[in-house]
Amino acid sequence: MNIKDLLRPTIKALKPYSSARDEFQGASDNMVFLDANENPFENGVNRYPDPLQRTLKSLWSDIKGVPTQNIMFGNGSDEVLDLIYRAFCEPNQDNVITLPPTYGMYEVLANLNAISIKKVSLDENFQPKVDKILSVVDENSKLLFVCSPNNPSGNSFNAKAIERLVSEFKGIVVIDEAYIDFSKEQSWVSKLEQFPNLIVTQTVSKAYAMAGIRLGICYASTEIISVLNAIKPPYNINELTQKKAIELLSIKDIATNQIQDILSEREKLIEALTSVNYISKIYPTDANFVLVKVDDANKRYNQLIEKGIVIRNRTTQPGCENTLRLTVGTADENKILIDTLKSI
């Protein structure tokens, strides 16, 4: 597969913007910077940030075991997804495939970029219907979004099903792994060399407790990464985000310990949910949340709101009638949730 054949013509012909910090990348010690029209008075943020986030990228590369040339950071995963649309999808011509129920931003970004959507709902076990998905593909199908572990159902997709999709789909397969750190399944990042049309996205918002700094991660071939770097805003990851991410990622074992706490609390929460009489089903989960089926989702959601507890009502999503999505909180928060669920 030639990735260049999938790019929009305007992207292939694009001459990227060259920022001041792109043109000079040498050591900064004792240098006088008069190239970027910055305010010269030092306050910690008066200079433009590293446009390629080299220090942060090197640290993340060590953590994940992925070469820096296969990594791009975005201002949240949503920017990463938007850049993928912009690189590969011609407005008012191309289409993408989504597998509802799934993350809602795939559709929002498609609409924003004037890209049509082909929806193939997951089966009753929230697994992809591979034959059906491949049957709707046409010459203008450029992207296929696979969310695993899936949001809002929480389950991981069958690995053989995903491999068949990546192997047989003639466009780009984007595997969204926002919740992979809570799963026992192996990340698809390990398959990048095997599948040139594979893009994997992750985030520090969930397992790494940094939702507030907006940092998303894209993994792909060096060819795809170079294209995305060429079209991203020059300074898309601000200085404060880079510094905070480096600070928190440098604290040994903090994420590992928090993940283990969340997984332990997840099991306790699931066990407690079995004794709530109006919950008829607890769906398998590989994420930091649990999807449950109740007698009346709207009623139970409103009752919880009245008690000061905010969860997510997913009843409008395909295959999710009368379901609520419960994020795993702290032990104290989970106890409040369970006590309240039993009292209403």
Tab-separated table of C-alpha atoms in Angstrom:
chain	number	residue	atom	x	y	z
A	1	MET	CA	0.000	0.000	0.000
A	2	ASN	CA	1.315	3.435	-0.982
A	3	ILE	CA	0.247	5.897	1.717
A	4	LYS	CA	0.855	8.847	-0.617
A	5	ASP	CA	-1.940	7.578	-2.852
A	6	LEU	CA	-4.378	8.026	0.044
A	7	LEU	CA	-3.411	11.644	0.762
A	8	ARG	CA	-5.491	14.560	-0.468
A	9	PRO	CA	-3.856	16.204	-3.509
A	10	THR	CA	-3.609	19.540	-1.678
A	11	ILE	CA	-1.761	17.858	1.183
A	12	LYS	CA	0.692	16.160	-1.163
A	13	ALA	CA	1.441	19.544	-2.751
A	14	LEU	CA	1.543	21.479	0.529
A	15	LYS	CA	4.652	23.400	1.508
A	16	PRO	CA	4.612	23.374	5.325
A	17	TYR	CA	4.930	26.565	7.332
A	18	SER	CA	8.399	26.926	8.814
A	19	SER	CA	8.373	28.531	12.254
A	20	ALA	CA	11.310	30.314	13.863
A	21	ARG	CA	11.938	27.336	16.120
A	22	ASP	CA	11.822	24.975	13.142
A	23	GLU	CA	14.579	26.915	11.403
A	24	PHE	CA	16.876	27.056	14.427
A	25	GLN	CA	17.113	23.887	16.495
A	26	GLY	CA	20.535	24.257	18.090
A	27	ALA	CA	21.464	24.487	21.765
A	28	SER	CA	19.777	27.409	23.523
A	29	ASP	CA	22.329	28.120	26.250
A	30	ASN	CA	23.920	31.566	25.922
A	31	MET	CA	22.101	32.208	22.639
A	32	VAL	CA	20.448	35.559	21.947
A	33	PHE	CA	17.060	34.906	20.342
A	34	LEU	CA	15.934	37.784	18.129
A	35	ASP	CA	14.233	35.712	15.434
A	36	ALA	CA	10.619	35.147	16.523
A	37	ASN	CA	9.417	38.617	17.566
A	38	GLU	CA	8.906	37.412	21.142
A	39	ASN	CA	8.753	39.639	24.190
A	40	PRO	CA	12.334	39.417	25.550
A	41	PHE	CA	11.440	39.746	29.241
A	42	GLU	CA	11.710	36.338	30.883
A	43	ASN	CA	8.715	34.993	32.785
A	44	GLY	CA	8.831	31.277	31.931
A	45	VAL	CA	6.397	31.459	29.021
A	46	ASN	CA	7.592	34.422	26.962
A	47	ARG	CA	9.297	32.156	24.423
A	48	TYR	CA	7.601	29.881	21.905
A	49	PRO	CA	7.580	26.196	22.909
A	50	ASP	CA	9.471	23.459	21.106
A	51	PRO	CA	7.249	22.761	18.067
A	52	LEU	CA	8.223	19.064	18.087
A	53	GLN	CA	8.228	18.599	21.887
A	54	ARG	CA	11.597	16.827	21.789
A	55	THR	CA	12.171	16.455	25.539
A	56	LEU	CA	8.635	15.283	26.220
A	57	LYS	CA	8.676	12.999	23.196
A	58	SER	CA	11.926	11.368	24.310
A	59	LEU	CA	10.451	10.717	27.765
A	60	TRP	CA	7.245	9.266	26.316
A	61	SER	CA	9.292	7.145	23.894
A	62	ASP	CA	11.139	5.603	26.844
A	63	ILE	CA	7.879	4.920	28.700
A	64	LYS	CA	6.105	3.292	25.768
A	65	GLY	CA	9.063	1.770	23.942
A	66	VAL	CA	8.193	3.476	20.650
A	67	PRO	CA	10.750	5.427	18.578
A	68	THR	CA	10.255	9.192	18.659
A	69	GLN	CA	9.921	9.304	14.873
A	70	ASN	CA	6.734	7.248	15.185
A	71	ILE	CA	5.108	9.653	17.666
A	72	MET	CA	3.190	12.894	17.253
A	73	PHE	CA	1.489	14.870	20.023
A	74	GLY	CA	-1.780	16.714	19.617
A	75	ASN	CA	-3.702	19.288	21.607
A	76	GLY	CA	-5.842	16.471	22.949
A	77	SER	CA	-6.661	13.377	20.896
A	78	ASP	CA	-9.359	15.371	19.138
A	79	GLU	CA	-6.722	17.479	17.361
A	80	VAL	CA	-4.942	14.283	16.310
A	81	LEU	CA	-8.188	12.919	14.846
A	82	ASP	CA	-8.921	16.212	13.085
A	83	LEU	CA	-5.456	16.229	11.504
A	84	ILE	CA	-6.022	12.696	10.225
A	85	TYR	CA	-9.254	13.841	8.570
A	86	ARG	CA	-7.491	16.827	7.012
A	87	ALA	CA	-4.659	14.684	5.660
A	88	PHE	CA	-6.663	11.883	4.066
A	89	CYS	CA	-10.261	12.984	3.437
A	90	GLU	CA	-11.320	15.246	0.575
A	91	PRO	CA	-14.302	17.389	1.659
A	92	ASN	CA	-17.624	16.659	-0.040
A	93	GLN	CA	-16.129	13.599	-1.705
A	94	ASP	CA	-14.688	11.017	0.694
A	95	ASN	CA	-16.323	9.004	3.467
A	96	VAL	CA	-15.322	7.361	6.726
A	97	ILE	CA	-16.682	4.320	8.552
A	98	THR	CA	-17.640	4.322	12.226
A	99	LEU	CA	-18.889	1.506	14.433
A	100	PRO	CA	-21.604	2.784	16.791
A	101	PRO	CA	-22.035	2.929	19.662
A	102	THR	CA	-18.702	4.717	19.706
A	103	TYR	CA	-16.899	7.946	20.560
A	104	GLY	CA	-19.021	10.843	19.328
A	105	MET	CA	-16.190	13.063	18.093
A	106	TYR	CA	-15.592	10.868	15.038
A	107	GLU	CA	-18.949	12.032	13.684
A	108	VAL	CA	-18.524	15.632	14.831
A	109	LEU	CA	-15.174	15.897	13.062
A	110	ALA	CA	-16.578	14.266	9.932
A	111	ASN	CA	-19.344	16.868	9.817
A	112	LEU	CA	-16.864	19.665	10.514
A	113	ASN	CA	-14.683	18.533	7.599
A	114	ALA	CA	-17.618	17.898	5.229
A	115	ILE	CA	-16.986	14.149	5.132
A	116	SER	CA	-19.851	11.650	4.868
A	117	ILE	CA	-20.152	8.783	7.349
A	118	LYS	CA	-21.020	5.140	6.872
A	119	LYS	CA	-22.183	3.629	10.150
A	120	VAL	CA	-22.033	-0.107	10.794
A	121	SER	CA	-23.405	-0.857	14.252
A	122	LEU	CA	-21.632	-3.318	16.509
A	123	ASP	CA	-23.342	-6.649	17.180
A	124	GLU	CA	-25.275	-7.504	20.354
A	125	ASN	CA	-21.978	-8.216	22.150
A	126	PHE	CA	-20.511	-4.884	21.020
A	127	GLN	CA	-18.145	-6.583	18.567
A	128	PRO	CA	-17.486	-5.401	14.982
A	129	LYS	CA	-19.376	-7.043	12.118
A	130	VAL	CA	-16.338	-7.488	9.893
A	131	ASP	CA	-18.098	-8.761	6.767
A	132	LYS	CA	-20.681	-5.980	6.948
A	133	ILE	CA	-18.009	-3.333	7.460
A	134	LEU	CA	-15.993	-4.480	4.460
A	135	SER	CA	-19.130	-4.710	2.321
A	136	VAL	CA	-19.888	-0.979	2.672
A	137	VAL	CA	-16.406	0.129	1.621
A	138	ASP	CA	-16.105	1.990	-1.675
A	139	GLU	CA	-13.282	3.782	-3.492
A	140	ASN	CA	-13.855	6.922	-1.427
A	141	SER	CA	-13.723	5.196	1.982
A	142	LYS	CA	-10.564	6.667	3.477
A	143	LEU	CA	-10.775	6.102	7.242
A	144	LEU	CA	-12.107	3.357	9.502
A	145	PHE	CA	-12.394	4.198	13.203
A	146	VAL	CA	-11.987	1.335	15.679
A	147	CYS	CA	-12.358	2.220	19.357
A	148	SER	CA	-10.912	-0.566	21.518
A	149	PRO	CA	-11.556	-0.703	24.434
A	150	ASN	CA	-14.780	0.771	23.196
A	151	ASN	CA	-16.532	3.842	24.536
A	152	PRO	CA	-19.275	3.570	25.819
A	153	SER	CA	-19.477	-0.236	26.088
A	154	GLY	CA	-16.059	-0.717	27.719
A	155	ASN	CA	-15.107	-3.982	26.016
A	156	SER	CA	-12.101	-4.706	23.815
A	157	PHE	CA	-12.721	-5.880	20.267
A	158	ASN	CA	-11.714	-9.345	19.122
A	159	ALA	CA	-8.078	-9.159	18.001
A	160	LYS	CA	-8.623	-11.366	14.936
A	161	ALA	CA	-11.505	-9.152	13.825
A	162	ILE	CA	-9.346	-6.046	14.103
A	163	GLU	CA	-6.457	-7.692	12.265
A	164	ARG	CA	-8.735	-8.644	9.405
A	165	LEU	CA	-10.022	-5.078	9.172
A	166	VAL	CA	-6.511	-3.610	9.130
A	167	SER	CA	-5.410	-6.184	6.551
A	168	GLU	CA	-8.351	-5.852	4.162
A	169	PHE	CA	-9.441	-2.225	4.447
A	170	LYS	CA	-7.763	-0.241	1.665
A	171	GLY	CA	-7.685	3.031	3.574
A	172	ILE	CA	-6.343	4.109	6.953
A	173	VAL	CA	-7.478	2.230	10.075
A	174	VAL	CA	-7.448	4.420	13.185
A	175	ILE	CA	-7.450	2.397	16.418
A	176	ASP	CA	-8.433	4.612	19.333
A	177	GLU	CA	-6.787	3.260	22.487
A	178	ALA	CA	-7.792	5.926	24.995
A	179	TYR	CA	-8.460	3.200	27.588
A	180	ILE	CA	-5.757	0.681	26.675
A	181	ASP	CA	-3.860	1.130	29.961
A	182	PHE	CA	-6.779	-0.426	31.845
A	183	SER	CA	-6.906	-3.465	29.560
A	184	LYS	CA	-5.003	-6.752	29.541
A	185	GLU	CA	-5.018	-6.662	25.735
A	186	GLN	CA	-1.816	-5.728	23.931
A	187	SER	CA	-1.661	-2.315	22.276
A	188	TRP	CA	-1.775	-2.278	18.481
A	189	VAL	CA	1.252	0.026	18.547
A	190	SER	CA	3.306	-3.185	18.362
A	191	LYS	CA	1.847	-3.805	14.881
A	192	LEU	CA	2.875	-0.510	13.246
A	193	GLU	CA	5.679	-2.032	11.178
A	194	GLN	CA	3.400	-4.842	10.003
A	195	PHE	CA	0.582	-2.538	8.828
A	196	PRO	CA	1.586	0.699	7.042
A	197	ASN	CA	-2.070	1.858	6.994
A	198	LEU	CA	-2.399	1.683	10.789
A	199	ILE	CA	-2.674	4.698	13.080
A	200	VAL	CA	-3.036	4.259	16.845
A	201	THR	CA	-4.158	7.072	19.131
A	202	GLN	CA	-3.809	7.274	22.904
A	203	THR	CA	-4.094	9.933	25.590
A	204	VAL	CA	-2.743	10.986	28.975
A	205	SER	CA	-6.244	12.056	30.032
A	206	LYS	CA	-7.337	8.730	31.511
A	207	ALA	CA	-4.695	6.460	33.048
A	208	TYR	CA	-2.146	9.250	33.453
A	209	ALA	CA	-4.558	11.665	35.211
A	210	MET	CA	-3.814	14.636	32.944
A	211	ALA	CA	-7.131	15.420	31.280
A	212	GLY	CA	-6.690	19.099	32.123
A	213	ILE	CA	-3.528	19.651	30.081
A	214	ARG	CA	-4.982	18.319	26.784
A	215	LEU	CA	-2.327	16.002	25.393
A	216	GLY	CA	-3.112	13.319	22.850
A	217	ILE	CA	-0.722	10.866	21.238
A	218	CYS	CA	-0.573	9.533	17.692
A	219	TYR	CA	1.548	6.557	16.654
A	220	ALA	CA	2.100	5.701	13.005
A	221	SER	CA	4.716	5.052	10.347
A	222	THR	CA	7.369	7.722	9.884
A	223	GLU	CA	5.708	8.562	6.565
A	224	ILE	CA	2.335	9.306	8.156
A	225	ILE	CA	3.898	11.127	11.125
A	226	SER	CA	5.860	13.396	8.774
A	227	VAL	CA	2.645	14.330	6.969
A	228	LEU	CA	0.784	15.088	10.204
A	229	ASN	CA	3.721	17.141	11.501
A	230	ALA	CA	3.652	19.125	8.265
A	231	ILE	CA	-0.006	20.120	8.623
A	232	LYS	CA	-0.316	20.593	12.389
A	233	PRO	CA	-0.224	24.124	13.849
A	234	PRO	CA	3.431	25.040	14.451
A	235	TYR	CA	3.173	25.336	18.243
A	236	ASN	CA	0.202	23.085	18.963
A	237	ILE	CA	1.486	21.846	22.349
A	238	ASN	CA	1.999	24.823	24.629
A	239	GLU	CA	4.895	25.271	27.038
A	240	LEU	CA	2.826	24.716	30.197
A	241	THR	CA	1.426	21.441	28.861
A	242	GLN	CA	4.891	20.188	27.962
A	243	LYS	CA	6.351	21.116	31.350
A	244	LYS	CA	3.476	19.620	33.351
A	245	ALA	CA	3.522	16.386	31.358
A	246	ILE	CA	7.289	16.027	31.875
A	247	GLU	CA	6.872	16.732	35.593
A	248	LEU	CA	4.156	14.139	36.165
A	249	LEU	CA	5.571	11.490	33.848
A	250	SER	CA	8.883	11.721	35.709
A	251	ILE	CA	7.309	10.641	39.007
A	252	LYS	CA	8.192	6.976	39.268
A	253	ASP	CA	5.312	4.469	39.316
A	254	ILE	CA	2.564	7.041	39.949
A	255	ALA	CA	0.530	6.024	36.897
A	256	THR	CA	1.109	2.307	37.485
A	257	ASN	CA	-0.072	2.564	41.084
A	258	GLN	CA	-3.129	4.618	40.186
A	259	ILE	CA	-4.088	2.210	37.417
A	260	GLN	CA	-3.907	-0.694	39.858
A	261	ASP	CA	-6.065	1.206	42.339
A	262	ILE	CA	-8.645	1.915	39.638
A	263	LEU	CA	-8.689	-1.716	38.497
A	264	SER	CA	-9.133	-2.887	42.075
A	265	GLU	CA	-11.947	-0.404	42.645
A	266	ARG	CA	-13.506	-1.443	39.330
A	267	GLU	CA	-13.842	-5.024	40.536
A	268	LYS	CA	-15.325	-3.920	43.856
A	269	LEU	CA	-17.765	-1.638	42.046
A	270	ILE	CA	-18.886	-4.404	39.685
A	271	GLU	CA	-19.439	-6.764	42.598
A	272	ALA	CA	-21.502	-4.155	44.447
A	273	LEU	CA	-23.581	-3.367	41.361
A	274	THR	CA	-24.827	-6.957	41.248
A	275	SER	CA	-26.934	-6.265	44.332
A	276	VAL	CA	-28.751	-3.240	42.862
A	277	ASN	CA	-32.165	-4.681	41.999
A	278	TYR	CA	-32.993	-2.493	38.993
A	279	ILE	CA	-29.674	-3.206	37.226
A	280	SER	CA	-30.373	-6.065	34.850
A	281	LYS	CA	-26.972	-6.307	33.147
A	282	ILE	CA	-23.387	-5.317	33.828
A	283	TYR	CA	-21.370	-5.285	30.620
A	284	PRO	CA	-17.790	-6.635	30.488
A	285	THR	CA	-15.252	-3.810	30.652
A	286	ASP	CA	-11.572	-3.255	29.939
A	287	ALA	CA	-11.804	0.459	30.707
A	288	ASN	CA	-12.053	2.715	33.768
A	289	PHE	CA	-15.833	2.707	33.561
A	290	VAL	CA	-18.716	0.258	33.702
A	291	LEU	CA	-21.787	0.233	31.464
A	292	VAL	CA	-24.942	-1.063	33.132
A	293	LYS	CA	-28.478	-1.703	31.893
A	294	VAL	CA	-31.263	-0.426	34.151
A	295	ASP	CA	-35.044	-0.372	34.146
A	296	ASP	CA	-35.337	3.313	33.209
A	297	ALA	CA	-32.126	5.178	32.413
A	298	ASN	CA	-33.668	8.641	32.286
A	299	LYS	CA	-35.345	8.165	35.655
A	300	ARG	CA	-32.239	6.767	37.365
A	301	TYR	CA	-29.995	9.446	35.844
A	302	ASN	CA	-32.227	12.223	37.153
A	303	GLN	CA	-32.447	10.601	40.589
A	304	LEU	CA	-28.652	10.489	40.815
A	305	ILE	CA	-28.374	14.120	39.719
A	306	GLU	CA	-30.772	15.087	42.510
A	307	LYS	CA	-28.455	13.277	44.932
A	308	GLY	CA	-25.421	15.172	43.619
A	309	ILE	CA	-23.910	12.368	41.529
A	310	VAL	CA	-23.129	12.897	37.835
A	311	ILE	CA	-22.867	9.835	35.606
A	312	ARG	CA	-23.480	9.438	31.854
A	313	ASN	CA	-26.826	8.435	30.359
A	314	ARG	CA	-26.111	6.454	27.168
A	315	THR	CA	-29.661	5.358	26.380
A	316	THR	CA	-29.770	7.246	23.070
A	317	GLN	CA	-26.785	5.355	21.631
A	318	PRO	CA	-27.328	2.384	19.285
A	319	GLY	CA	-27.615	-0.850	21.238
A	320	CYS	CA	-27.506	1.042	24.543
A	321	GLU	CA	-31.169	1.479	25.434
A	322	ASN	CA	-31.598	2.135	29.181
A	323	THR	CA	-27.883	2.093	29.927
A	324	LEU	CA	-25.811	4.237	32.261
A	325	ARG	CA	-22.039	4.644	32.115
A	326	LEU	CA	-20.353	4.801	35.510
A	327	THR	CA	-16.772	6.031	35.797
A	328	VAL	CA	-14.686	4.266	38.439
A	329	GLY	CA	-13.883	6.843	41.123
A	330	THR	CA	-12.024	6.726	44.397
A	331	ALA	CA	-13.063	4.227	47.061
A	332	ASP	CA	-15.032	6.954	48.844
A	333	GLU	CA	-16.734	8.114	45.636
A	334	ASN	CA	-17.649	4.558	44.665
A	335	LYS	CA	-19.154	3.930	48.098
A	336	ILE	CA	-21.290	7.053	47.777
A	337	LEU	CA	-22.415	5.893	44.329
A	338	ILE	CA	-23.331	2.380	45.488
A	339	ASP	CA	-25.106	3.599	48.618
A	340	THR	CA	-27.102	6.051	46.514
A	341	LEU	CA	-27.958	3.503	43.821
A	342	LYS	CA	-29.328	1.189	46.505
A	343	SER	CA	-31.331	3.957	48.155
A	344	ILE	CA	-33.216	5.294	45.129
